[in-house]
GROMACS .gro file of N, CA and C in nm:
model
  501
    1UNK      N    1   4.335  14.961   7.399
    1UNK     CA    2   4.210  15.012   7.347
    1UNK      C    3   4.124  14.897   7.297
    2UNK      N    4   3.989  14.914   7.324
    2UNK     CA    5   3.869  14.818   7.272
    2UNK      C    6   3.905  14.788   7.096
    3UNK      N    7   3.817  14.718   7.030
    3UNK     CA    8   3.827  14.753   6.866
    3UNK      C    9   3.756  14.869   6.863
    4UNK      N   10   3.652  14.937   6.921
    4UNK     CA   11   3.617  15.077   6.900
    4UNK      C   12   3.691  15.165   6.911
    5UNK      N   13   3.782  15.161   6.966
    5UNK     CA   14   3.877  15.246   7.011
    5UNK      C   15   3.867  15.363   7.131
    6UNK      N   16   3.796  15.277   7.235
    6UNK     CA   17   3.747  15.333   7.374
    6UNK      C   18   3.875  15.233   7.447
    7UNK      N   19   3.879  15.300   7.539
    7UNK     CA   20   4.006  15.245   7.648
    7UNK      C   21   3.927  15.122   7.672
    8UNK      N   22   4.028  15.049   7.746
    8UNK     CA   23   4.003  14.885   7.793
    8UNK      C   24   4.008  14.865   7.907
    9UNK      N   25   3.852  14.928   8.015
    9UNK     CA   26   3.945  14.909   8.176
    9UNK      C   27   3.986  14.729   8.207
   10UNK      N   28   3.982  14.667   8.153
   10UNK     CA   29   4.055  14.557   8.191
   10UNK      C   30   4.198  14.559   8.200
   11UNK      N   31   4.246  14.619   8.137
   11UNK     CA   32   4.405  14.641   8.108
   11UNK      C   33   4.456  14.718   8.192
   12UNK      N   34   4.570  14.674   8.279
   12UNK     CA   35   4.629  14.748   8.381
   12UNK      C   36   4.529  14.817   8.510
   13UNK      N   37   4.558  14.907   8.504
   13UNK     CA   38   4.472  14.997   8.640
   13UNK      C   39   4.351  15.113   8.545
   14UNK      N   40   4.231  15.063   8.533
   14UNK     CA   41   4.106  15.115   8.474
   14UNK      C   42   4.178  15.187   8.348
   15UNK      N   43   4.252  15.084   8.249
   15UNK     CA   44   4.294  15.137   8.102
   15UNK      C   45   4.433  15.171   8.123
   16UNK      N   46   4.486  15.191   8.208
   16UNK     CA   47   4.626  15.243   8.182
   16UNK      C   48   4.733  15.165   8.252
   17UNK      N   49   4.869  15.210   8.278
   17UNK     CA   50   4.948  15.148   8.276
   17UNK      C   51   5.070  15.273   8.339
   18UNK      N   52   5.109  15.225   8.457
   18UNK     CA   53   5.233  15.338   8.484
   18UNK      C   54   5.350  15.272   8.558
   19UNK      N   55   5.475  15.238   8.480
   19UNK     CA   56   5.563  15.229   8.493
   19UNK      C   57   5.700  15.345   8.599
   20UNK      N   58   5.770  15.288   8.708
   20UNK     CA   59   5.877  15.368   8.735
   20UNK      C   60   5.969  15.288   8.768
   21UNK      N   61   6.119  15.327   8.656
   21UNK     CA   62   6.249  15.242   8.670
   21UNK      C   63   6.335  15.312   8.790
   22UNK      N   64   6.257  15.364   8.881
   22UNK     CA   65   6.385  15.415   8.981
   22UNK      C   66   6.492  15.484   8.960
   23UNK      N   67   6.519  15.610   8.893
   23UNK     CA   68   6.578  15.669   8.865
   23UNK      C   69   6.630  15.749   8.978
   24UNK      N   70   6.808  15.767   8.945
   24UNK     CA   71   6.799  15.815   9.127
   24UNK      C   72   6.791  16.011   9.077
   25UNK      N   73   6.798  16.062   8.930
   25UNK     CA   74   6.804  16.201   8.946
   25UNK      C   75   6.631  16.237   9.005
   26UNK      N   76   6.551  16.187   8.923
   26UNK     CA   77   6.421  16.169   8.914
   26UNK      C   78   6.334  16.086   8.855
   27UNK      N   79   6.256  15.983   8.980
   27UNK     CA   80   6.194  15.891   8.923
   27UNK      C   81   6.071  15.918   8.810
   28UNK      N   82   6.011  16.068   8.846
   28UNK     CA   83   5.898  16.033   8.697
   28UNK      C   84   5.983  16.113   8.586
   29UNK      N   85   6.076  16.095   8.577
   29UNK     CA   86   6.196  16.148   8.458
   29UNK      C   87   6.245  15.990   8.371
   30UNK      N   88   6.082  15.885   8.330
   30UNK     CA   89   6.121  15.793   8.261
   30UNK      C   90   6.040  15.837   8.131
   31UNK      N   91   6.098  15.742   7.999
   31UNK     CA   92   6.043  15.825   7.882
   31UNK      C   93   6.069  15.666   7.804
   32UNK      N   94   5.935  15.705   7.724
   32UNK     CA   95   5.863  15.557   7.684
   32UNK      C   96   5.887  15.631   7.482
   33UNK      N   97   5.992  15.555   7.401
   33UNK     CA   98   5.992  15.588   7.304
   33UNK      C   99   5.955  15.461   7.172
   34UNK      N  100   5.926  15.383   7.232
   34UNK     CA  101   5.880  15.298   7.143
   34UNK      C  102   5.814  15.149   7.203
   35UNK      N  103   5.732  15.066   7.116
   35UNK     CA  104   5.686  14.959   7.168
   35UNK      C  105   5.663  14.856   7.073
   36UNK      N  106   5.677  14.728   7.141
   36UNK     CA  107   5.638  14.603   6.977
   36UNK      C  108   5.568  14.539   7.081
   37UNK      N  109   5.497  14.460   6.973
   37UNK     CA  110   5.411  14.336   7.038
   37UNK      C  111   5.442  14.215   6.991
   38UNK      N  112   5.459  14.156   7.077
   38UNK     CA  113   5.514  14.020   7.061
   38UNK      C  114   5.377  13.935   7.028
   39UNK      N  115   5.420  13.801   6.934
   39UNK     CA  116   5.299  13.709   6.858
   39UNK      C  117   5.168  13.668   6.988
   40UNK      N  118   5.252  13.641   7.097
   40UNK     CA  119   5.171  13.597   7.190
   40UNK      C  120   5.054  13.695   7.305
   41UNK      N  121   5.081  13.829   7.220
   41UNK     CA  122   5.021  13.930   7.271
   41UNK      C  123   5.087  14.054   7.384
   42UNK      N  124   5.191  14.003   7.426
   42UNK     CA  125   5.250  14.082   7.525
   42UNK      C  126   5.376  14.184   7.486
   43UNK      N  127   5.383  14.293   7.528
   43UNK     CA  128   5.391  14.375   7.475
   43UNK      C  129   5.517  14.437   7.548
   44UNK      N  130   5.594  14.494   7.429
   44UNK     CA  131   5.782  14.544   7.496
   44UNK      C  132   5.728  14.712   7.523
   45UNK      N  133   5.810  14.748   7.584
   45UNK     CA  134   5.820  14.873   7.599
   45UNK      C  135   5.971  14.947   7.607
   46UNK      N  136   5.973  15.025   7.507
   46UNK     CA  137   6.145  15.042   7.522
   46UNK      C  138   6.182  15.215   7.558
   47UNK      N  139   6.277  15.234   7.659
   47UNK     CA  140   6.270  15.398   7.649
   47UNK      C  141   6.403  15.401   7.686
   48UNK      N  142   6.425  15.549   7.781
   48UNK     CA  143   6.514  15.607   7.904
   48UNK      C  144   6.479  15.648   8.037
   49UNK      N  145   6.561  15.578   8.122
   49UNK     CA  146   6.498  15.662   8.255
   49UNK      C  147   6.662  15.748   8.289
   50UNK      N  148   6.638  15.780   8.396
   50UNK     CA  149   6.759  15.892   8.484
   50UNK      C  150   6.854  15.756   8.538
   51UNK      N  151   6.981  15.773   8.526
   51UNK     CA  152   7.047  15.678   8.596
   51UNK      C  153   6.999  15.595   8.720
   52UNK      N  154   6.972  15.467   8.735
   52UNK     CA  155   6.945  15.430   8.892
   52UNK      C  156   7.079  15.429   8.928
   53UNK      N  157   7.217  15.430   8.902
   53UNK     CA  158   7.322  15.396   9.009
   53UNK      C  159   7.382  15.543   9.019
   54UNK      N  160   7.340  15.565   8.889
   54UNK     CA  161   7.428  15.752   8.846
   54UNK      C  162   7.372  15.851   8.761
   55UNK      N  163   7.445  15.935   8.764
   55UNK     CA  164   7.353  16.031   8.697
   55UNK      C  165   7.395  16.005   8.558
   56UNK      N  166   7.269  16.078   8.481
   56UNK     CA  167   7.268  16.015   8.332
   56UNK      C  168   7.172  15.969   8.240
   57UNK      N  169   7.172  15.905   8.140
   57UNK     CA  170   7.065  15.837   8.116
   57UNK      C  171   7.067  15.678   8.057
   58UNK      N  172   7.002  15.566   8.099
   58UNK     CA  173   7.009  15.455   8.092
   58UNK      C  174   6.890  15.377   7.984
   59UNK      N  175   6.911  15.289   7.906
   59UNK     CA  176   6.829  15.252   7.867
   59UNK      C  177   6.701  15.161   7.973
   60UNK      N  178   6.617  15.157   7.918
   60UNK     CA  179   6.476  15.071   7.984
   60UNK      C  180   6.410  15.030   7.933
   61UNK      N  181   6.361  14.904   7.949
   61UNK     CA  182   6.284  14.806   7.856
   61UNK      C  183   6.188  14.771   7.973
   62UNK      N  184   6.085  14.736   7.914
   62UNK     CA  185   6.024  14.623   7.997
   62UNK      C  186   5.953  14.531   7.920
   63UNK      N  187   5.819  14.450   7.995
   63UNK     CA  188   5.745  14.358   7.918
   63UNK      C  189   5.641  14.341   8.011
   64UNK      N  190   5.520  14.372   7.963
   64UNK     CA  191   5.387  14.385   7.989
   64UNK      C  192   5.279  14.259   7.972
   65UNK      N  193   5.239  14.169   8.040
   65UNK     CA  194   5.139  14.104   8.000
   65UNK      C  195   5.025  14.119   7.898
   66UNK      N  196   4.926  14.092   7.821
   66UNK     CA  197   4.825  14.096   7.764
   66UNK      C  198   4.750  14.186   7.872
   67UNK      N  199   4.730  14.143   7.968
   67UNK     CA  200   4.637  14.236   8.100
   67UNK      C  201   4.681  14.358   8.151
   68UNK      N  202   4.823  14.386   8.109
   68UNK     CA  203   4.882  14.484   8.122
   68UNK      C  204   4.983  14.481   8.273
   69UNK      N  205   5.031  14.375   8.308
   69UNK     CA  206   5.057  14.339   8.446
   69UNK      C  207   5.212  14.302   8.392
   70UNK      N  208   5.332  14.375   8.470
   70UNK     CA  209   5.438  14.348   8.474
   70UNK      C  210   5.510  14.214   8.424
   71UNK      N  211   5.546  14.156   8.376
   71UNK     CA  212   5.572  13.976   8.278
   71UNK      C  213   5.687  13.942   8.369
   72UNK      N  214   5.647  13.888   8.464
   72UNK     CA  215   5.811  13.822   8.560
   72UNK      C  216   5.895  13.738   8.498
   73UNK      N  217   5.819  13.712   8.334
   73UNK     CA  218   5.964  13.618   8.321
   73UNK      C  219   6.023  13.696   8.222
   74UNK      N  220   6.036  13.818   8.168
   74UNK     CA  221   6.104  13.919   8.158
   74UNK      C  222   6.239  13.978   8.257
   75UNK      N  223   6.351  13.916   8.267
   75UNK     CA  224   6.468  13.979   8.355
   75UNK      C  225   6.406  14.000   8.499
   76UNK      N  226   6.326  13.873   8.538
   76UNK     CA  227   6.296  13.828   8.684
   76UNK      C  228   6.212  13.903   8.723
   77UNK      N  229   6.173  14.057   8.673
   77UNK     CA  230   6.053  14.124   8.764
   77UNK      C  231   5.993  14.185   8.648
   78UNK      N  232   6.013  14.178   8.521
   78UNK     CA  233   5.983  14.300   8.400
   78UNK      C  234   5.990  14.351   8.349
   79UNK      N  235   6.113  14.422   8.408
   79UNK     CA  236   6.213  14.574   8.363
   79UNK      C  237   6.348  14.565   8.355
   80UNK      N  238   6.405  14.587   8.251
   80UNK     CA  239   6.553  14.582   8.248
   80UNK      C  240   6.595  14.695   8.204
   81UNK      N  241   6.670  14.758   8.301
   81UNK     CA  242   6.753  14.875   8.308
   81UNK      C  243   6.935  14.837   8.243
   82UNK      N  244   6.967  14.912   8.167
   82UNK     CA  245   7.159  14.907   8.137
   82UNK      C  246   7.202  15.042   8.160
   83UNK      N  247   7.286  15.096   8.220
   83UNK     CA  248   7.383  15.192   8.166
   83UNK      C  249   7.519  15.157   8.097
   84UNK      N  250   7.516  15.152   7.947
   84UNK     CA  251   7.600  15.108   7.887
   84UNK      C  252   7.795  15.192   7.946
   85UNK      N  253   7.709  15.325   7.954
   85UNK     CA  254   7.836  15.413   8.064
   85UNK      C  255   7.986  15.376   7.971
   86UNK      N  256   7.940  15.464   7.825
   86UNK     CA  257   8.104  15.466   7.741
   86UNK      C  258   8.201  15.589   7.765
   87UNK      N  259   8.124  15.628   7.794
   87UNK     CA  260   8.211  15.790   7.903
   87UNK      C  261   8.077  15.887   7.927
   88UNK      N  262   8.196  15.993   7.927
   88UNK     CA  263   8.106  16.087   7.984
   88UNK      C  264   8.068  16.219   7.922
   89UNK      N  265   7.896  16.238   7.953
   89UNK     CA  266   7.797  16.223   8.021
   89UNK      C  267   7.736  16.105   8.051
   90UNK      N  268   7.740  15.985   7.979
   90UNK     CA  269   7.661  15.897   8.002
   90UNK      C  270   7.555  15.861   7.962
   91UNK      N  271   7.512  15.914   7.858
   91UNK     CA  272   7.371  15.910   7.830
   91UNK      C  273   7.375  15.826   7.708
   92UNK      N  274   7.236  15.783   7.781
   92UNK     CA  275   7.216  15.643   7.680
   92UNK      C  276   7.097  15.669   7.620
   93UNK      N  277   7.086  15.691   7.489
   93UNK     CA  278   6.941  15.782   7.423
   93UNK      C  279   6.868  15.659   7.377
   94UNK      N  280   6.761  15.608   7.445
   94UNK     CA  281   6.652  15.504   7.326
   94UNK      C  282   6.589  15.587   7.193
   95UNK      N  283   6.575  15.487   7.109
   95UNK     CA  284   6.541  15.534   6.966
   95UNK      C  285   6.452  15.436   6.895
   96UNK      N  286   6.477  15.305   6.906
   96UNK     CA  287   6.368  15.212   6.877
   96UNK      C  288   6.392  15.063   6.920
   97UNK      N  289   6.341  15.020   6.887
   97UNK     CA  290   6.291  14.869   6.923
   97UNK      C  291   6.305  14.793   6.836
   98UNK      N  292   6.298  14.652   6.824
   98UNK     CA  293   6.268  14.515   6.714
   98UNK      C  294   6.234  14.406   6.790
   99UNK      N  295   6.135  14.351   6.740
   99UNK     CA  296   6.140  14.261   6.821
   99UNK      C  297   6.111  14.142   6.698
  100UNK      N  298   6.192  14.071   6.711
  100UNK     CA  299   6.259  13.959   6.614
  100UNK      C  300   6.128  13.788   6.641
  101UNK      N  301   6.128  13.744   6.484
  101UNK     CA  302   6.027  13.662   6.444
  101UNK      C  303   6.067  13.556   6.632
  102UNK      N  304   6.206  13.522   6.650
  102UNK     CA  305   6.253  13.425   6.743
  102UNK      C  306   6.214  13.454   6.863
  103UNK      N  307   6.187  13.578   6.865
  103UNK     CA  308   6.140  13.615   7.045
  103UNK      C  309   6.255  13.746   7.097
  104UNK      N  310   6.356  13.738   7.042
  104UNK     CA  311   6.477  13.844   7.088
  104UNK      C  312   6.393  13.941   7.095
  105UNK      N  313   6.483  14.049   7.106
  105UNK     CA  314   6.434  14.192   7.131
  105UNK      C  315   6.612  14.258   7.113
  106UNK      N  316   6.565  14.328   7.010
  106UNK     CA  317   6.644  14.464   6.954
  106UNK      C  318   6.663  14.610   7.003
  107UNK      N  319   6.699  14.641   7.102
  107UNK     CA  320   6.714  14.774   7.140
  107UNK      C  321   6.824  14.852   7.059
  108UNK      N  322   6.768  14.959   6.984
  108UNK     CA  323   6.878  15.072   6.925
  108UNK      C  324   6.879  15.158   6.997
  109UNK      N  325   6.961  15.248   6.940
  109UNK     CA  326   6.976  15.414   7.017
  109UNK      C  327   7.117  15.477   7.048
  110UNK      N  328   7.165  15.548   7.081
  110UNK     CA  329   7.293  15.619   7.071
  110UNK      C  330   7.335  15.607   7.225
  111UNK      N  331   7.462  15.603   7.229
  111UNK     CA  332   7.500  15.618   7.336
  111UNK      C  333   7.699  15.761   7.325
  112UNK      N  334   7.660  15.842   7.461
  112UNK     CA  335   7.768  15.894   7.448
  112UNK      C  336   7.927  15.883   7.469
  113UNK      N  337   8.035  15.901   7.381
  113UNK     CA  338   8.140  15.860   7.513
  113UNK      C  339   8.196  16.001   7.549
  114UNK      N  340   8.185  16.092   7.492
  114UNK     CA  341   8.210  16.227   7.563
  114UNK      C  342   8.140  16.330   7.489
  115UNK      N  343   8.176  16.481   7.526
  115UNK     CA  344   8.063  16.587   7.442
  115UNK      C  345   8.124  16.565   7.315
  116UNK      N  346   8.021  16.615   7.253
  116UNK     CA  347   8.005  16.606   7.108
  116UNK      C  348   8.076  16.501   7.036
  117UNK      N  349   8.053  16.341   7.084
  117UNK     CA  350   8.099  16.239   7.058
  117UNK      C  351   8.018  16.099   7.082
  118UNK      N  352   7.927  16.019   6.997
  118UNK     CA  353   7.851  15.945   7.048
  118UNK      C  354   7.863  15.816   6.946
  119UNK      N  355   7.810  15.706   6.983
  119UNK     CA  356   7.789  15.583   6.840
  119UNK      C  357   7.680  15.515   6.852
  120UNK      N  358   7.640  15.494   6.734
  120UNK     CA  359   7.502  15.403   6.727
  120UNK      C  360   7.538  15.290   6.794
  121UNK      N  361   7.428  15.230   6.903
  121UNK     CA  362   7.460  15.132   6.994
  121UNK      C  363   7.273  15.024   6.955
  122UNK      N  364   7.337  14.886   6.922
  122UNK     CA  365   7.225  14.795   6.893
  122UNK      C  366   7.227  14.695   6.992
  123UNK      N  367   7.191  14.685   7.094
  123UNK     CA  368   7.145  14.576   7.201
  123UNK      C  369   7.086  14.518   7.215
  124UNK      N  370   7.080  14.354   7.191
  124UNK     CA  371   6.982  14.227   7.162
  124UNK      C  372   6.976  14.167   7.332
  125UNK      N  373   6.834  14.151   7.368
  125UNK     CA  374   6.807  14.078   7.431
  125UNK      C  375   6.731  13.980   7.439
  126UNK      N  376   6.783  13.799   7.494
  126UNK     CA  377   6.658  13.710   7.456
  126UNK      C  378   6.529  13.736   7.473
  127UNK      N  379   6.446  13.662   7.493
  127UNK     CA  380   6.315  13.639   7.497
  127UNK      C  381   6.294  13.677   7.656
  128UNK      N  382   6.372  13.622   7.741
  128UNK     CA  383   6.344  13.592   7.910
  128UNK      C  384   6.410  13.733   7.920
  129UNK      N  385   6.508  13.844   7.865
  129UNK     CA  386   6.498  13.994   7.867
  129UNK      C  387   6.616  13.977   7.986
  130UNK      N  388   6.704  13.898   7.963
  130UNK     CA  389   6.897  13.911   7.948
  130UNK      C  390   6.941  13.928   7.853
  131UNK      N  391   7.045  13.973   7.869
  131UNK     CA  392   7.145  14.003   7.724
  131UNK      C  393   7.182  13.902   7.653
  132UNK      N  394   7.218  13.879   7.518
  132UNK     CA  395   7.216  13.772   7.478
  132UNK      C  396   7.397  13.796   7.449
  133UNK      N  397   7.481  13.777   7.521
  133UNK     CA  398   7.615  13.754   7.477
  133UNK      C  399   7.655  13.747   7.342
  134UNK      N  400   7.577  13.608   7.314
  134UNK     CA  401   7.620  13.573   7.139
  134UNK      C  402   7.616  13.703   7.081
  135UNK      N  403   7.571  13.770   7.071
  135UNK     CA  404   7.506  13.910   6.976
  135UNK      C  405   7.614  14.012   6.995
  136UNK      N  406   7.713  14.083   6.874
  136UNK     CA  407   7.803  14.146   6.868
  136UNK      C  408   7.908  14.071   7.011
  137UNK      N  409   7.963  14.235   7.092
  137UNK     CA  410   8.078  14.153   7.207
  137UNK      C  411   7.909  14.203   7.305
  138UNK      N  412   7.945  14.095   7.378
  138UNK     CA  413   7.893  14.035   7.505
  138UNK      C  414   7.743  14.081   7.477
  139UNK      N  415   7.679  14.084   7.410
  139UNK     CA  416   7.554  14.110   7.365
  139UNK      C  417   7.535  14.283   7.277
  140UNK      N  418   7.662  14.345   7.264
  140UNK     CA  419   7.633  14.513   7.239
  140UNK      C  420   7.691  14.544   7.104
  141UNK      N  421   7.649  14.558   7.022
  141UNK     CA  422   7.710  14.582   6.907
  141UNK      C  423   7.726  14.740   6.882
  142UNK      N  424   7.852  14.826   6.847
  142UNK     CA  425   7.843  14.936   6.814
  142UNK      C  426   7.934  15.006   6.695
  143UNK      N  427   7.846  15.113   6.640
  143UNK     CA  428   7.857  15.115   6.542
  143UNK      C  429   7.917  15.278   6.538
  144UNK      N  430   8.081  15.318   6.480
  144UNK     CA  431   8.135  15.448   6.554
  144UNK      C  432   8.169  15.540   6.368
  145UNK      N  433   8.093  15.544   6.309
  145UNK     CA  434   8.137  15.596   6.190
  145UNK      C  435   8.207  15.699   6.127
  146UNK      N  436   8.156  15.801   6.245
  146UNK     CA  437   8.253  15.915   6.242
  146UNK      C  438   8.220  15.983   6.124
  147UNK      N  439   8.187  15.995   6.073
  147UNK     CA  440   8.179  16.077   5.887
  147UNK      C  441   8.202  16.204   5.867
  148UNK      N  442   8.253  16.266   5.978
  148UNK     CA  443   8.291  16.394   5.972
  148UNK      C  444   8.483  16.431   5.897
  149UNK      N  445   8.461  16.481   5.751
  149UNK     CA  446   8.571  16.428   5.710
  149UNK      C  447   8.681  16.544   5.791
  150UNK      N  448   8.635  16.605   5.880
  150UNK     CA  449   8.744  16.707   5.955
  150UNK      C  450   8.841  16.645   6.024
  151UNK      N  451   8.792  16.542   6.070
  151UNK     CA  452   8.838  16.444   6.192
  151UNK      C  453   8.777  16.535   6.295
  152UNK      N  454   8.652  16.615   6.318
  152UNK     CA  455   8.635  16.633   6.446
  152UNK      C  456   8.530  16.570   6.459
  153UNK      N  457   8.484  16.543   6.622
  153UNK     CA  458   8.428  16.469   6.707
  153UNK      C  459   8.304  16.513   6.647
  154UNK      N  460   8.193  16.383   6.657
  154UNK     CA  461   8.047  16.456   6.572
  154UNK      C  462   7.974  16.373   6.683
  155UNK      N  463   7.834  16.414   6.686
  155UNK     CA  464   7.713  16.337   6.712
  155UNK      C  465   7.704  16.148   6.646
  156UNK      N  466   7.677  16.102   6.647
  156UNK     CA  467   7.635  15.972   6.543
  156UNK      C  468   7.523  15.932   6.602
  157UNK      N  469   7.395  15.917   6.560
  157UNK     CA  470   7.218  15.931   6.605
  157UNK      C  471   7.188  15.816   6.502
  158UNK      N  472   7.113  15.746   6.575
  158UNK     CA  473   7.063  15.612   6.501
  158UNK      C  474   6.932  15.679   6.538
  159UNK      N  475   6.800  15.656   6.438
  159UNK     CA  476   6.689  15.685   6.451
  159UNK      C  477   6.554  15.568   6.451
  160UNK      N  478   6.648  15.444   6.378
  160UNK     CA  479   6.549  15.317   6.349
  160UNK      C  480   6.614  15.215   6.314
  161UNK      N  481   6.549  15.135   6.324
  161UNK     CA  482   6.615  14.990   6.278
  161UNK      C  483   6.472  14.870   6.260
  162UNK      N  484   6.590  14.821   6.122
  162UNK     CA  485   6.472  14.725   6.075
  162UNK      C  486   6.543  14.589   6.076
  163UNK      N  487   6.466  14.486   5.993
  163UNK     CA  488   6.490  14.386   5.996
  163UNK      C  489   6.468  14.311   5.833
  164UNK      N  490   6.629  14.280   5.828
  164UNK     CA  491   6.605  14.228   5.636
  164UNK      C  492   6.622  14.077   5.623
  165UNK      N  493   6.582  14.039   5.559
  165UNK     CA  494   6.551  13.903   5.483
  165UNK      C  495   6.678  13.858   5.462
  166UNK      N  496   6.793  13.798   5.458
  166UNK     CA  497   6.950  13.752   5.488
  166UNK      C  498   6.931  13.707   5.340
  167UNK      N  499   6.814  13.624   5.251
  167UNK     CA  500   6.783  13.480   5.152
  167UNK      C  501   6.722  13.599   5.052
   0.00000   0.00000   0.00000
């Protein structure tokens, strides 16, 4: 948007912007749940699309130029798709974003490993939008709390994530 707050046909295709991660249930079955902007103007986009290898749901990120044009040095074309795939159903729910003073990028959101059984899942990716290994195991940190004092199987839903001062 302009500072008036009229669309910007400079940006993308006359103001807008349409993304598809190839989903093999259904490609316009992608879902855009959050976004940061990085210092240099370019802009994350974090959601879910439909499994591309399987059915399900996968996380999706991308990274947008200032002009609104796909960022190739984002995971070689823009878009980075995971199916973290901890069982089954598979579904990998986006919930929010961070995108860190260094350039990383913070993906939260839940992931399932069977019905009525899921854990908060935090996924750091560098700047260039690969996984960053260092970060928890092999870049995935998860978080399985369980707080159901029955011992039965619960939901666990992460809704946000921030970023605190360590000093």
């Amino acid at each position: 948007l302009t500072a008036d707050g009229d669309l910007d046909f400079s940006f993308g295709s006359g103001g807008k912007v349409r993304l598809d991660f190839g989903g093999v249930e259904d490609p316009s079955d992608d879902e855009l749940v959050d976004l940061g902007l990085e210092a240099d103007g370019r802009i994350v986009l974090f959601g879910s699309t439909t499994g591309t290898t399987t059915l399900g749901r996968d996380f999706a990120a991308a990274r947008l130029t200032p002009t609104g044009g796909l960022d190739p040095t984002f995971d070689g074309d823009g878009k980075f798709v995971i199916g973290l795939d901890l069982g089954d159903p598979d579904h990998d729910n986006a919930k929010d974003l961070l995108v860190e003073p260094s350039g990383a990028i913070v993906l939260a959101g839940d992931a399932d490993r069977a019905a009525n059984d899921s854990d908060f899942v935090l996924l750091r990716l560098r700047h260039d939008g690969t996984v960053d290994t260092g970060f928890g195991l092999f870049g995935l940190a998860l978080v399985a709390p369980n707080l159901d004092p029955s011992g039965e199987k619960r939901f666990d839903r992460l809704g946000s994530v921030a970023l605190a001062d360590r000093g």
